[in-house]
XYZ file of C-alpha atoms in Angstrom:
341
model
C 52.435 -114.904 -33.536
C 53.012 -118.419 -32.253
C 49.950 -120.633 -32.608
C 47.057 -120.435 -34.386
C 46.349 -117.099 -37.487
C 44.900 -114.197 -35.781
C 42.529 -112.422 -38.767
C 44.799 -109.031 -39.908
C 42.403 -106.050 -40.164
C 41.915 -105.629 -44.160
C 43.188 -102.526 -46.460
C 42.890 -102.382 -49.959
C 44.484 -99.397 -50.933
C 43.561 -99.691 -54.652
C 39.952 -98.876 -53.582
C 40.878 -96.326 -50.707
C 39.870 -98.358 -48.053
C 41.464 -98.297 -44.604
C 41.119 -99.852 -41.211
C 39.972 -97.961 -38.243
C 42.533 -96.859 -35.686
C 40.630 -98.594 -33.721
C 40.098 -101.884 -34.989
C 43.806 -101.812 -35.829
C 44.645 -101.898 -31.713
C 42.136 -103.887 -30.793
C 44.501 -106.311 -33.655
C 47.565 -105.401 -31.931
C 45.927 -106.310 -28.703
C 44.838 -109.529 -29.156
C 47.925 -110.480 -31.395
C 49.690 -109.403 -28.378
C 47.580 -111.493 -26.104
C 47.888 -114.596 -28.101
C 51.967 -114.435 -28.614
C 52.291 -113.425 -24.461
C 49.731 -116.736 -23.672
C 52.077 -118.818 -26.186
C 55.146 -117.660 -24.705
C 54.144 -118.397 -21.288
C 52.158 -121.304 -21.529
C 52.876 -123.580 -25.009
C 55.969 -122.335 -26.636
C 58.574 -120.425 -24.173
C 60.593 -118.449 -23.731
C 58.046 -115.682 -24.241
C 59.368 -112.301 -26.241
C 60.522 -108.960 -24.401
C 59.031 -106.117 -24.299
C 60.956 -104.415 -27.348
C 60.119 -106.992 -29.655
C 56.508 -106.501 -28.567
C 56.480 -102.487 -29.007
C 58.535 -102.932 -31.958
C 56.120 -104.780 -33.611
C 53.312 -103.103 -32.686
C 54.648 -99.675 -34.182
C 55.096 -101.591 -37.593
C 51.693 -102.917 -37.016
C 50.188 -99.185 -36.628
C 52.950 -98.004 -39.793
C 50.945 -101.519 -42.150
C 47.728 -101.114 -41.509
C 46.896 -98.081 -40.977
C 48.040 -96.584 -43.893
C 49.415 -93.209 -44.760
C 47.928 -92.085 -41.819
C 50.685 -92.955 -39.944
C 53.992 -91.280 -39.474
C 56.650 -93.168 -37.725
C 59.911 -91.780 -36.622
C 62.794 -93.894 -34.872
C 65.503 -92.678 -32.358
C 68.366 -94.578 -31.289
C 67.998 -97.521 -28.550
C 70.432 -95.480 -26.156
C 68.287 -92.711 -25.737
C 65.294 -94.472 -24.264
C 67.882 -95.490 -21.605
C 68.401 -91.583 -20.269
C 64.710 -91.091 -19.986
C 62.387 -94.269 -18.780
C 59.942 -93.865 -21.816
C 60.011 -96.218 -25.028
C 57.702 -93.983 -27.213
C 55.210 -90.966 -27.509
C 52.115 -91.536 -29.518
C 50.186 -88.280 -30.613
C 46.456 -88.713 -32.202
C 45.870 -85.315 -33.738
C 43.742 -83.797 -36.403
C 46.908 -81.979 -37.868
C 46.622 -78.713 -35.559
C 45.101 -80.224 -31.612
C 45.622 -83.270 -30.564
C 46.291 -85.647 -27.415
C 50.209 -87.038 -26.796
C 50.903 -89.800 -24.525
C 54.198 -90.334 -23.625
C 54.331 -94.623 -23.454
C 56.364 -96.946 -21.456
C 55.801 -100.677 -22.140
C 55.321 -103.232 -19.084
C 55.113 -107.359 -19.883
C 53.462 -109.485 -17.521
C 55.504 -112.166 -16.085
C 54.055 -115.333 -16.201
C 52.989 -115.149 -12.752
C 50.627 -111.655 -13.612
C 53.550 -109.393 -12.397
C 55.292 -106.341 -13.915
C 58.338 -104.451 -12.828
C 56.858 -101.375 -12.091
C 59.564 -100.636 -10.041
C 62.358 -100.675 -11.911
C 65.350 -98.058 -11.704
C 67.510 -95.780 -13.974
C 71.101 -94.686 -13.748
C 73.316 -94.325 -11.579
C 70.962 -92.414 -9.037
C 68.403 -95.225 -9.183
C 65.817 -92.697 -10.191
C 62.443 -94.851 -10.436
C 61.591 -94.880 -13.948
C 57.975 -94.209 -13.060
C 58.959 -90.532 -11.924
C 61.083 -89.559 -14.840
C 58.383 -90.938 -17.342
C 56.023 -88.535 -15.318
C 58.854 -85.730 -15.950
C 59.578 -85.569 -19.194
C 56.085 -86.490 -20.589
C 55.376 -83.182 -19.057
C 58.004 -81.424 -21.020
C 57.134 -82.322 -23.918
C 52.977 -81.808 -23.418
C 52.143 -85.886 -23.081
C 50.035 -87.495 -20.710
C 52.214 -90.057 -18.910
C 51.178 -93.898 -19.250
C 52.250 -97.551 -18.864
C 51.268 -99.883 -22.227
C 50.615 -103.083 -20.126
C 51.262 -106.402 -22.597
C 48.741 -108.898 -20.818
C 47.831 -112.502 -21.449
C 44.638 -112.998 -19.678
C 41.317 -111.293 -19.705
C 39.156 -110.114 -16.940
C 35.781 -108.045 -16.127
C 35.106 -105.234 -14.182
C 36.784 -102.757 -12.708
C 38.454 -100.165 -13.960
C 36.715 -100.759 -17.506
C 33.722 -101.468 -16.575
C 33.232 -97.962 -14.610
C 34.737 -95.613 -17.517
C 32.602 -97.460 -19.746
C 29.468 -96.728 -18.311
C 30.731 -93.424 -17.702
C 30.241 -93.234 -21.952
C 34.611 -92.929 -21.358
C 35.236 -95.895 -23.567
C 33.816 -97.057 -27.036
C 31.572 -100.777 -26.995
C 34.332 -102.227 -29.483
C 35.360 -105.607 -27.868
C 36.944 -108.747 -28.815
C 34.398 -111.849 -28.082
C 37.756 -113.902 -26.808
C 38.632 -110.993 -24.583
C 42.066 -110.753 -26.021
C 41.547 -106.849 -26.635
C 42.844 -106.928 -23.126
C 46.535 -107.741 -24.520
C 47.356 -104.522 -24.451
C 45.907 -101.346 -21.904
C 46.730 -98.215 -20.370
C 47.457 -97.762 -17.144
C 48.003 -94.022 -15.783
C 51.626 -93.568 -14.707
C 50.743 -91.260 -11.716
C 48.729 -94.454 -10.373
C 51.847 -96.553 -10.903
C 53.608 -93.416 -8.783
C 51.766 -94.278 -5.949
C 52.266 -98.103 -5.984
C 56.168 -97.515 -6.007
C 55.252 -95.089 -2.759
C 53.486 -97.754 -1.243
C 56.622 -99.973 -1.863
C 58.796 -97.419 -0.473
C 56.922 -97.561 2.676
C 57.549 -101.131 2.858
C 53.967 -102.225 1.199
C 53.816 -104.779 -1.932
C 53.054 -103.282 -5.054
C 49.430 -104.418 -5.710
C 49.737 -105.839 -9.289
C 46.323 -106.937 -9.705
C 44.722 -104.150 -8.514
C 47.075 -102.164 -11.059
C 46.230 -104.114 -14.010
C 42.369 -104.394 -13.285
C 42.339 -100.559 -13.292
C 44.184 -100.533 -16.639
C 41.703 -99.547 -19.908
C 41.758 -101.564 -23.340
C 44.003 -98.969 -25.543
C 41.824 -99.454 -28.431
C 38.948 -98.438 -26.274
C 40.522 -95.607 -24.517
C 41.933 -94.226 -28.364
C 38.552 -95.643 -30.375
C 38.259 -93.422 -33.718
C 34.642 -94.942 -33.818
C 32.884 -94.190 -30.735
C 29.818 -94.779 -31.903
C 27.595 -97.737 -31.612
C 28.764 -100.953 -33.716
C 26.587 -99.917 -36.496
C 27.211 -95.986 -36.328
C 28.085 -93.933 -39.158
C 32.046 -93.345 -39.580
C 31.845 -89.304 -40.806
C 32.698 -88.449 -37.337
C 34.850 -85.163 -37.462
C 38.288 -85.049 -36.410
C 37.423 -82.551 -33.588
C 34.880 -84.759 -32.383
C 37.583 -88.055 -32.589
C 40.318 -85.845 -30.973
C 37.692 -84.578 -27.718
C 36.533 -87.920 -27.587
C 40.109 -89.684 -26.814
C 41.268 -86.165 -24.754
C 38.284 -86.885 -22.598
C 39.250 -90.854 -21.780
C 42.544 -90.053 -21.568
C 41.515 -87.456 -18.986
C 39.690 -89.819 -17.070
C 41.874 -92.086 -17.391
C 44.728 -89.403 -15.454
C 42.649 -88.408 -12.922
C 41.436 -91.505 -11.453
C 45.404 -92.416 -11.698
C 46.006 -89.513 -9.924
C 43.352 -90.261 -7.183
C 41.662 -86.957 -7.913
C 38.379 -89.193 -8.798
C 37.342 -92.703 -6.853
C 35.010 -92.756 -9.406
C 33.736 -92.559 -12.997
C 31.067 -90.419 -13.868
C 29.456 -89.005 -16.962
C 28.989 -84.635 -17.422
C 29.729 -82.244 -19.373
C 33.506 -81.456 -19.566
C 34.788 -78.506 -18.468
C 36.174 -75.773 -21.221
C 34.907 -77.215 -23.726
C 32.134 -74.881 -24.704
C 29.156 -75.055 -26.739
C 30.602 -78.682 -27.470
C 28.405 -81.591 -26.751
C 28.759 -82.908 -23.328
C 31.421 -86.052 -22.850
C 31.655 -88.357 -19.728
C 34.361 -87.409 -18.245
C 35.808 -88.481 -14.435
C 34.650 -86.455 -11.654
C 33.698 -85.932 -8.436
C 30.228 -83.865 -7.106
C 31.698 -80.487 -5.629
C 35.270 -80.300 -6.889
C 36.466 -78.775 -10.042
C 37.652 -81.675 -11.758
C 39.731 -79.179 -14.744
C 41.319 -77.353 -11.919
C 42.888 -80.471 -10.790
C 43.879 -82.166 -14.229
C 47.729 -81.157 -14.964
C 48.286 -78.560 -17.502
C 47.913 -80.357 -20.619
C 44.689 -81.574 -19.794
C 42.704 -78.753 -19.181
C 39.895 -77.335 -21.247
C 40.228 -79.317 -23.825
C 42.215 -80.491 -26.882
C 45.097 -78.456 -27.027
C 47.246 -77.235 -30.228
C 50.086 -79.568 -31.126
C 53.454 -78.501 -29.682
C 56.396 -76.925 -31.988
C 57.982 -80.326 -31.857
C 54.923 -83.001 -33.277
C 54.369 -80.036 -36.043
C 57.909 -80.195 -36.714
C 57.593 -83.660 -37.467
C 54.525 -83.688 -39.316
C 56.783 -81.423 -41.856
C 59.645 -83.797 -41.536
C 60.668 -87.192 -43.660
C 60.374 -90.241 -41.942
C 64.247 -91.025 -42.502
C 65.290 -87.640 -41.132
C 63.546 -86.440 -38.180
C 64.962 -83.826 -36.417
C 66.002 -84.354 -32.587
C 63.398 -84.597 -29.930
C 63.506 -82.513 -27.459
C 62.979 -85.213 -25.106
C 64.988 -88.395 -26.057
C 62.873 -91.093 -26.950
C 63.027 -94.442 -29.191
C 60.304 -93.452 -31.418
C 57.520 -91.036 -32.610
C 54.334 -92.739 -33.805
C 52.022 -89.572 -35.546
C 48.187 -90.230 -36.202
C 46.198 -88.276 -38.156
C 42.076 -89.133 -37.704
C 41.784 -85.958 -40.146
C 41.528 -87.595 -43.151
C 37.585 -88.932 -43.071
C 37.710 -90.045 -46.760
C 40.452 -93.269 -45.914
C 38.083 -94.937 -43.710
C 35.338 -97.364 -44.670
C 32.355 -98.702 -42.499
C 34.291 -101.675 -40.600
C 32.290 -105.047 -40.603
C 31.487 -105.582 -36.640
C 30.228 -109.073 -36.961
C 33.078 -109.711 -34.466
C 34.555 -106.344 -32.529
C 35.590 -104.215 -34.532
C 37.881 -106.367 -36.358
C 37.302 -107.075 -40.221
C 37.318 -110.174 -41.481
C 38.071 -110.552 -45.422
């Protein structure tokens, strides 16, 4: 990063101790924030979005330990399909895969949602909705941002109980949110009908990723022995939210008990009064977490250096496992959820 030392979120493996996924994006976020600002605003030209997602999968791979299981593709695959990565959070038999494709804000607050592939000019909006499907994810955009803002979106899921209370006092853990890719769907239809795409209204109803995948979604001073079932619900149910409302299945937030899952405890979830909201979710999001497909357990077998092929093309895998309790230490939340040493 350009500018002044953004504090790295502390491991000390000789002792065992490792960040929280979560304080480790909220890092990546506000690293991300800081470079974007600097490259815009004090030190141009500012970096493209590989150099961005290509640090922030090392990031994840550093500091979050062996945890983590990263495997790259080749750059010419992510070309046939319109999605740079797939990130799975799992527990080592369910978890939640989102298939990712990485938008920078222009210096003006615009991204170019509507970009095309090949020689068709397929949008690349539809065939990231297409083969996330195939391949179990939840499509989303990973929006690189370099302001902050308040309200919407955010401010609904998180009083829905959707999102965890881990923010950065600077408001840089806005550097880097989700944004559903069915929602970005419709803003390329509106475009098609000769409408502007509405960029702000886009990024306002984009979540914090850290918030959206906490591992800690208690309060600031809540115990860490969470189990992984409990972690894995907990991010299903904001990433359901999260598609729904994208989807326009939901104009609102609202907390309940989630459908299918049992004699679980009740999570907010986005609904509306007198319409099944599981009914409407697509496949993968139904019920609840769901077993991993034969390709992530494939790779949780595999070495690093010699994954086997996706099934999907794709520039790289990014594997986390919120199974192993033991690895993670109280955080110190004097500021976020980012650790100071």
């Amino acid at each position: 990063m350009i500018g002044p030392a953004f504090p790295l979120p502390s491991t000390d493996p000789q002792v065992g101790q490792q960040s929280s996924l979560c304080e480790v994006l909220m890092w990546i976020a506000g690293d991300t924030f800081h470079w974007l600002h600097n490259g815009h605003h004090r030190y141009p030209p500012a970096p493209g979005e590989e150099s961005f997602t290509d640090m922030n999968i090392r990031h994840l791979r550093q500091f979050v330990g062996d945890r983590v299981k990263v495997f790259q593709f080749t750059k010419d695959q992510e070309r046939q399909n319109g999605a740079d990565w797939e990130m799975w959070i799992h527990n080592r038999t369910h978890g939640v895969g989102l298939r990712i494709q990485a938008k920078k804000a222009s210096k003006q607050s615009r991204y170019p949602f509507n970009y095309t592939v090949g020689k068709q000019s397929v949008y690349q909006c539809d065939l990231l909705v297409q083969h996330a499907l195939a391949v179990g994810c939840v499509p989303v955009y990973l929006l690189y941002n370099h302001w902050d803002w308040d309200g919407g979106g955010e401010e609904m899921a998180a009083k829905a109980g959707l999102l965890c209370d881990h923010i950065a006092a600077d408001g840089s853990h806005h550097g880097c949110t989700l944004l559903s890719a069915y929602r970005v769907q419709s803003e390329v239809g509106r475009k098609a009908g000769g409408r502007n795409v509405r960029h702000k209204v886009l990024w306002a109803e984009s979540l914090p990723w850290n918030r959206v995948l906490c591992d800690r979604r208690g309060a600031a001073n809540a115990s860490p022995s969470r189990s992984s079932s409990e972690i894995v619900s907990g991010v299903f149910a904001a990433v359901k939210g999260l598609t729904l409302v994208g989807m326009d299945r939901s104009p609102t937030y609202s907390a309940g008990p989630t459908p299918g899952l049992g004699a679980r405890k009740n999570v907010a979830h986005a609904q509306t009064p007198d319409v099944d909201r599981d009914d409407d979710a697509p496949a993968i999001l139904r019920g609840g977490p769901h077993r991993l497909p034969p390709h992530v357990l494939r790779l949780l077998e595999a070495h690093e250096a010699e994954p086997p092929a996706p099934p999907v093309p794709t520039v790289a895998t990014v594997l986390v496992d919120v199974s192993d309790d033991r690895a993670q230490t109280t955080p110190n939340w004097v500021e976020g959820c980012v650790r100071y040493r």
